[in-house]
XYZ file of C-alpha atoms in Angstrom:
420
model
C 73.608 107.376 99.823
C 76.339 105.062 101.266
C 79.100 106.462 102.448
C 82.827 104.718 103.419
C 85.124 106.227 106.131
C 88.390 105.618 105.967
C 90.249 106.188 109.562
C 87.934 105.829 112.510
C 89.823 108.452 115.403
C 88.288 111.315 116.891
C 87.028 113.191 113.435
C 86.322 109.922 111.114
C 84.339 108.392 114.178
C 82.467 111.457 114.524
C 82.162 112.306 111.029
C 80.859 108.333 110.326
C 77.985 108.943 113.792
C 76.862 112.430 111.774
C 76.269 110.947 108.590
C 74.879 108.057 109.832
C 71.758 110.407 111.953
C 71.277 111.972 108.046
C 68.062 111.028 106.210
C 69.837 110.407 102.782
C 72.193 108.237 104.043
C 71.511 104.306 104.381
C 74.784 102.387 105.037
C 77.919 103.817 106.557
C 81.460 101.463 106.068
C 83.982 102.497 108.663
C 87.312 101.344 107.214
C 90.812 101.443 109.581
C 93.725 99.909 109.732
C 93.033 98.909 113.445
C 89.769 97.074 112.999
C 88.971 97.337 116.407
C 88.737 101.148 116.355
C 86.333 100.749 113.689
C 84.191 98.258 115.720
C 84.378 100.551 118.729
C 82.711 102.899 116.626
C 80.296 100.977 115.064
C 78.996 100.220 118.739
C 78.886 103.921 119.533
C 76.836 104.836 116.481
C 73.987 102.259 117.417
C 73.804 103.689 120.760
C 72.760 106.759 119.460
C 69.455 105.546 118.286
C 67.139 106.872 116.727
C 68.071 106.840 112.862
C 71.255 106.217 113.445
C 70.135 102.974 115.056
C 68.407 102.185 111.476
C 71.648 102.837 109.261
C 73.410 99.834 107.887
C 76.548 100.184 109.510
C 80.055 98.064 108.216
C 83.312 98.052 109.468
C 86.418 96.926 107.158
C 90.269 96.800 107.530
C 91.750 98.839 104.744
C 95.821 99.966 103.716
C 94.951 103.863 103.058
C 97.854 103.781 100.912
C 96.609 101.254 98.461
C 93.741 102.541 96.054
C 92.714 99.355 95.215
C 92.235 98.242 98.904
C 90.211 101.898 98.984
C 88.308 101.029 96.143
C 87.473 97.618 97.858
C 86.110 98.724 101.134
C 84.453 101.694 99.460
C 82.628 99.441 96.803
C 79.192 100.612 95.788
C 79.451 103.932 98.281
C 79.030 106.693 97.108
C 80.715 109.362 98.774
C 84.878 108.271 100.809
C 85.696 110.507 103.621
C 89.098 110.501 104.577
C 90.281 111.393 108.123
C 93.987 109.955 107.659
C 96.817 112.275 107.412
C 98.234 113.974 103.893
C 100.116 111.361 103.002
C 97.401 108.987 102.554
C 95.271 111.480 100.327
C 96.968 111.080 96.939
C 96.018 107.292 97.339
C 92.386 107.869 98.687
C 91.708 110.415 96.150
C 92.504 107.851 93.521
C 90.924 104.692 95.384
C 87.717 106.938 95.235
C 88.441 107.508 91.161
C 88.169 103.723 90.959
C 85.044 103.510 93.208
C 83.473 106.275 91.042
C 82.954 108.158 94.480
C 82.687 111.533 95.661
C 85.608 112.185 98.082
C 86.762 114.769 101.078
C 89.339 115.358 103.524
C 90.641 117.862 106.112
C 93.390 118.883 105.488
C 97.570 118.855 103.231
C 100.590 120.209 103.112
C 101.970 123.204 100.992
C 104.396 122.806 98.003
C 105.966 126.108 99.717
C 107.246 124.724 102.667
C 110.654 123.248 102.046
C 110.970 119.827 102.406
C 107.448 118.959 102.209
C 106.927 115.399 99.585
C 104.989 117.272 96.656
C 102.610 114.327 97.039
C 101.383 115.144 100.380
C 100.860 118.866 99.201
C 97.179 120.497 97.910
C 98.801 121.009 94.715
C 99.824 117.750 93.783
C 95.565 117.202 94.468
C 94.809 119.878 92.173
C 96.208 117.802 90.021
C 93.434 115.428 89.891
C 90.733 118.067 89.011
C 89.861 116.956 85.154
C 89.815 113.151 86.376
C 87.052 113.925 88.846
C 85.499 116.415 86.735
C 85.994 113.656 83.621
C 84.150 111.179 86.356
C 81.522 113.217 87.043
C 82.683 113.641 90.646
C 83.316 116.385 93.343
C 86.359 115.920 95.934
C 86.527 118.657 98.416
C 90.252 119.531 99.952
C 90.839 120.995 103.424
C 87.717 121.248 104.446
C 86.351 122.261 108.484
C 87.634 125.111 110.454
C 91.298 125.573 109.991
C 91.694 124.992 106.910
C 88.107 125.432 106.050
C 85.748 128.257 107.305
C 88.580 130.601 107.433
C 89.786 130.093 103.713
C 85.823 130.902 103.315
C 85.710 133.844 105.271
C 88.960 135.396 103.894
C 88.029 134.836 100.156
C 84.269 136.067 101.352
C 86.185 139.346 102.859
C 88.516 140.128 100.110
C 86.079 139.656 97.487
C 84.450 142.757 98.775
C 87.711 144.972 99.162
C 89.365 146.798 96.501
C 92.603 146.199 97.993
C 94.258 144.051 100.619
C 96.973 144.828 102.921
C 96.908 142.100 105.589
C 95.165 138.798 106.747
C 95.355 137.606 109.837
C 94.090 134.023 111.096
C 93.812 133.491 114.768
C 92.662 130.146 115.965
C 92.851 128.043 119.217
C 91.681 124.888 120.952
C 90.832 124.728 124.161
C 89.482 122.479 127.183
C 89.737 122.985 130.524
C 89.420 119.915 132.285
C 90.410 118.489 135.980
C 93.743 116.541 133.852
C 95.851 117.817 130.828
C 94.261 116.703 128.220
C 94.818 115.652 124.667
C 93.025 117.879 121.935
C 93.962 115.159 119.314
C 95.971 111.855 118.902
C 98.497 112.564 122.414
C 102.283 112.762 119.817
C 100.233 115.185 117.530
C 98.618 117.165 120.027
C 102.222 117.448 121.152
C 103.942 118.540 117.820
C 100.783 120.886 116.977
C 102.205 122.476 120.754
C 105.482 122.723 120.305
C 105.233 124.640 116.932
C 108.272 121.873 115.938
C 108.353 124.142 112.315
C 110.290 127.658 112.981
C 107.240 130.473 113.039
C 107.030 132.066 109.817
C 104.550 134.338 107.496
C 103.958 135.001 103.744
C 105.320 138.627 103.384
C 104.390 139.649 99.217
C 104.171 136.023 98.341
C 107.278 134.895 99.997
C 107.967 133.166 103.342
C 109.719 134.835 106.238
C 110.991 133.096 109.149
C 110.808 134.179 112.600
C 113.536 133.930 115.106
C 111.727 134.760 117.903
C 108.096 133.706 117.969
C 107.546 135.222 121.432
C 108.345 138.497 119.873
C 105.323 138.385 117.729
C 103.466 136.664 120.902
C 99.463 138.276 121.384
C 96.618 138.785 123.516
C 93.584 138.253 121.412
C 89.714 138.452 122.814
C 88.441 135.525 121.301
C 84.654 134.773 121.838
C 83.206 133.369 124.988
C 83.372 131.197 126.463
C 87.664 131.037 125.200
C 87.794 134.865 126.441
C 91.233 135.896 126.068
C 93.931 133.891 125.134
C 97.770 134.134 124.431
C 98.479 132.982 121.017
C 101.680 132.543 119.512
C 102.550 133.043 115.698
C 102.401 129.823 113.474
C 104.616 128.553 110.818
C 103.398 128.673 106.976
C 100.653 126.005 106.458
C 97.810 124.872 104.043
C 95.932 127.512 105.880
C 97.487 130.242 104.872
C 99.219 128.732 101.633
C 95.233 128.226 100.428
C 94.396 131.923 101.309
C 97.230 133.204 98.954
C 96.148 130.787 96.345
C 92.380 131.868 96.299
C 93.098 135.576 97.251
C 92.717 137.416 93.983
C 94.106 140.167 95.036
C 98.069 141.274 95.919
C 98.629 140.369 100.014
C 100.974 142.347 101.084
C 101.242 140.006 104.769
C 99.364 136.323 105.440
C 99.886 135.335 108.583
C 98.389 132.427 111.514
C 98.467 132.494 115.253
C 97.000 129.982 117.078
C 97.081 127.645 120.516
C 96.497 124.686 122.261
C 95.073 125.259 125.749
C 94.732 122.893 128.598
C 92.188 125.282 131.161
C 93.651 128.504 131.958
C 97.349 127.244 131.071
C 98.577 128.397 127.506
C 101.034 126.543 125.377
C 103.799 126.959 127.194
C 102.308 126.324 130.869
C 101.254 123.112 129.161
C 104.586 121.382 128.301
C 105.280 122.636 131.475
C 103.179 120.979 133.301
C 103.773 117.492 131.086
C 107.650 118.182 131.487
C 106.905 117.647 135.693
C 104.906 115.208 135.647
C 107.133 112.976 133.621
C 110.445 114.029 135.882
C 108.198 112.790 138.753
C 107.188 109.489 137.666
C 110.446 108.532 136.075
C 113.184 109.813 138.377
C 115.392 106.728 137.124
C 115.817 107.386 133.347
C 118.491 109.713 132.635
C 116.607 110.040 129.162
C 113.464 110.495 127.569
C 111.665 110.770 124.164
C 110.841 114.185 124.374
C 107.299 114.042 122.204
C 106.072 110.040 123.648
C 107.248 111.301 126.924
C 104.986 114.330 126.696
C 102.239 112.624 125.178
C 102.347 109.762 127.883
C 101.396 112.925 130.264
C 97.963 113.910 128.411
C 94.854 112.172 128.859
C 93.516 110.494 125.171
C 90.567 112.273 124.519
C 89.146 110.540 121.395
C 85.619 108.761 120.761
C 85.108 109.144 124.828
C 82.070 110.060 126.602
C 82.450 113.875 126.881
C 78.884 114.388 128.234
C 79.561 111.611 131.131
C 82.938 113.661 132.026
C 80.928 116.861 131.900
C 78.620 115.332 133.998
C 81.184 113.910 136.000
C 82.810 117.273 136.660
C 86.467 116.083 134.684
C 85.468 118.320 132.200
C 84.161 122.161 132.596
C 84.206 123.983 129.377
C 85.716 124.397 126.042
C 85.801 125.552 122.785
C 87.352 125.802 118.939
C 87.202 129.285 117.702
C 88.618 130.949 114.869
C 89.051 134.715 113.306
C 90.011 136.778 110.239
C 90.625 139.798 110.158
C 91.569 141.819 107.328
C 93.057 145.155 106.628
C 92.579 146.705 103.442
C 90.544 149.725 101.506
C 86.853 149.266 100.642
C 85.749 152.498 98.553
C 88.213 154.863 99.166
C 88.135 153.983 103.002
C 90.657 151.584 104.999
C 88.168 149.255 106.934
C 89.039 146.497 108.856
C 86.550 143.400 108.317
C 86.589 140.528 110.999
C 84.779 137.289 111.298
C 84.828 134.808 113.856
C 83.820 131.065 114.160
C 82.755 129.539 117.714
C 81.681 126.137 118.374
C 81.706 124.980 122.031
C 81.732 121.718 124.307
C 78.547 121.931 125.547
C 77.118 122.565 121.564
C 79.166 119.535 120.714
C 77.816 117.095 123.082
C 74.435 118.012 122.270
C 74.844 116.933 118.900
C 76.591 113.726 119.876
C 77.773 112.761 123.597
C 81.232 111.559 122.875
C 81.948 114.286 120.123
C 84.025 117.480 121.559
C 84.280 120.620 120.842
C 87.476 119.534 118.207
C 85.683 116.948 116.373
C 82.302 118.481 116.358
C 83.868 121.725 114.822
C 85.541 120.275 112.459
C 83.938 117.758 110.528
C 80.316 119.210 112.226
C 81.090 122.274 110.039
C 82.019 122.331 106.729
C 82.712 118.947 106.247
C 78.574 117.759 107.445
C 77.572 120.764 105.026
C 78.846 119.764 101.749
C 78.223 116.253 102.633
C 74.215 117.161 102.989
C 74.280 119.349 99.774
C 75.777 116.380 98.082
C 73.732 113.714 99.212
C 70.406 115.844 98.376
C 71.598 117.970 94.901
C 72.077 121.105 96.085
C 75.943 120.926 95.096
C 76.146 119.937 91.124
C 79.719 120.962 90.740
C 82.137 118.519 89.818
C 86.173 118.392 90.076
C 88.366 118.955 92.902
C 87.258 121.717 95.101
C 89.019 123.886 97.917
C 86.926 125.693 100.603
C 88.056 128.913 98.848
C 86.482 128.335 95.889
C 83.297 127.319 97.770
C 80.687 129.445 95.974
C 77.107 131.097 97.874
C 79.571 131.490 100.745
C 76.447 133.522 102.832
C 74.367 130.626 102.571
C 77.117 127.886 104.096
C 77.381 130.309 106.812
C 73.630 130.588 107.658
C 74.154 126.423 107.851
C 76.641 126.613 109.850
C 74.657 128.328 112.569
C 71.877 125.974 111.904
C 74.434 123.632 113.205
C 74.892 124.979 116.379
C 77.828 126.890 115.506
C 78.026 130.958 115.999
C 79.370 133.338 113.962
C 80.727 136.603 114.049
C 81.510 139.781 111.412
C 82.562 143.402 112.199
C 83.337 145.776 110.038
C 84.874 149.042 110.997
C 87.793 152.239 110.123
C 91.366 151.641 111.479
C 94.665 153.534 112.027
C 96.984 150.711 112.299
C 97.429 146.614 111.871
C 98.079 143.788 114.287
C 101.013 142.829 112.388
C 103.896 146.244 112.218
């Protein structure tokens, strides 16, 4: 199979370096707008070795907003990944109509958040469903952790209740390192931090602000190494907007809290520290760009040598983990039914030396999966696909572990929710 990339950061790089070490796959084309990126990784796959070293590897300039220019760079692949932002996938989705390839991305918007463009939004994709199916073609939404594996694990948990009161979604990303780092692109890491949307949950189908997010602030034990964290309520996403959409049962509360974490130091303790660091350098300018200024403070952390900073001592630990936990009734009796995902920094730089723990769990996940079941027949099913309507949901998880990732389920009685 050849596959095309298009963007080459942190999760395209990595993504493009996993499917190059796969049997099935022969040539890899890694396609961004900043050539250069692509070349860098281009160089970084070959020094893998091994088959990596033996896969034809291109790199191309593309416009991910022109499907033609898509279809060009992607000729004769069979399979586009695209690691761009939502409102690039409208345009990929159709470049890969054109190059009569199978397509998937990470993540869109929701046509219930106000103000979102409709075109950036999964809907607006589900659009496209007889087209691919009419092609013969799969294209897989949202897939990898969050969205991903927990749209799996919630439709996996509800399908076994009779009813469902609650889902909750706690997720966080963490690295402690001797700098604060960047989990992401530096801006984005920053807007993912500040929670720039107000917090807000689905309550019956409909959206309810939050006034006070630190209100609905909590202490969750997530899995070692993470430990306990202090996570802070979410605004409405695709995360949660694709659990009501799959859930086929009434929800009576949907419902994300998550975090960024720099070591020890939570979200806030984090802008914090940025905030000082930025006074000190600049004590001249009376003004600031709040988010470059911010971002200026964190240390880029994408397609680096993790393993040589581990080594090094700059980094110590870190991890991506996710739960869901539901409340509902199974057979007369209220049970509450959690699952967690774990994938670490020490798993992810066994699997590839400049992939972290944020890459690695998100496109080493779901997204590596589906690819493989693609690329070898196991997955027949055409049209456009969301990880909630991911069927044999037991089976992706037992791959998932045979990735290196570990999972979690518990399933016991309650008295009373997270969520009052």
């Amino acid at each position: 199979m050849d596959v095309c990339i298009i963007g080459c950061g942190n999760q395209g790089g990595c993504f493009g370096a996993l499917l190059a070490m796969e049997e099935e796959v022969g040539r890899v084309v890694l396609a961004d707008m900043e050539l250069e990126q692509a070349r860098h990784v281009k160089q970084l796959i070959h020094e893998i070795g091994g088959k990596a070293s033996q896969t034809i590897v291109e790199t191309a300039g593309v416009n991910a907003m022109d499907p033609q220019d898509v279809a060009k760079v992607a000729e004769n692949c069979n399979f586009i990944f695209n690691g761009i932002l939502p409102f690039c996938n409208l345009a990929v989705m159709q470049g890969a109509l054109l190059a009569g390839a199978h397509y998937m991305d990470l993540y869109a918007l929701s046509s219930d958040l106000e103000g979102t463009r409709y075109e950036e939004t999964v809907e607006a994709q589900m659009e496209l469903d007889q087209k691919f199916k009419d092609a013969g073609l799969t294209a897989f939404l949202s897939q990898g952790v969050s969205p991903g594996w927990v749209n799996l694990a919630s439709k996996y948990i509800t399908d076994q209740m009779d009813e469902v009161d609650e889902i909750g979604v706690r997720s966080i990303t963490w690295l402690e390192a001797t700098d604060i780092v960047a989990m992401g692109p530096p801006v984005l890491s920053i807007e993912m931090t500040l929670h720039l949307e107000p917090p807000s949950y689905y309550k019956d189908g409909v959206i309810v602000p939050l006034d006070d997010e630190l209100a609905f602030a909590e202490e969750f034990q997530f899995p070692k190494p993470a430990g306990t964290k202090k996570i802070f309520m979410e605004s409405v996403s695709c995360v949660e907007a694709l659990i009501r959409k799959f859930t086929d049962k009434p929800v009576h509360r949907i419902y994300h809290r998550g975090g960024i974490f720099s070591g020890t130091s939570d979200i806030k303790d984090v802008i914090f520290q940025a905030v000082r660091k930025q006074v000190i350098e600049h004590p001249q300018r009376e003004m600031l760009n709040l988010k470059e200024a911010l971002a200026s403070s964190l240390k880029p952390m994408a397609n680096v040598d993790y393993k040589a900073m581990v080594e090094s001592g700059e980094l110590i630990n870190g991890a991506d983990t996710a739960a869901v936990i539901v409340y509902g009734k199974k057979k007369g009796q209220k049970v509450r039914h959690e699952m967690t995902f774990n994938s670490t920094l020490h798993e992810a730089i066994k699997h590839l030396s400049w992939a972290g723990n944020g890459a690695y769990s998100t496109v080493g996940s779901l997204p590596i999966i589906l690819a493989g079941m693609l690329m070898r027949g196991e997955f027949t099913r055409t049209g456009v696909i969301a990880p909630g309507q991911l069927e044999e949901p037991e089976m992706i998880f037992r791959k998932l572990e045979g990735r290196g990732h570990i999972l979690g389920e518990k399933i016991e009685r309650y008295t009373c929710m997270d969520v009052q």
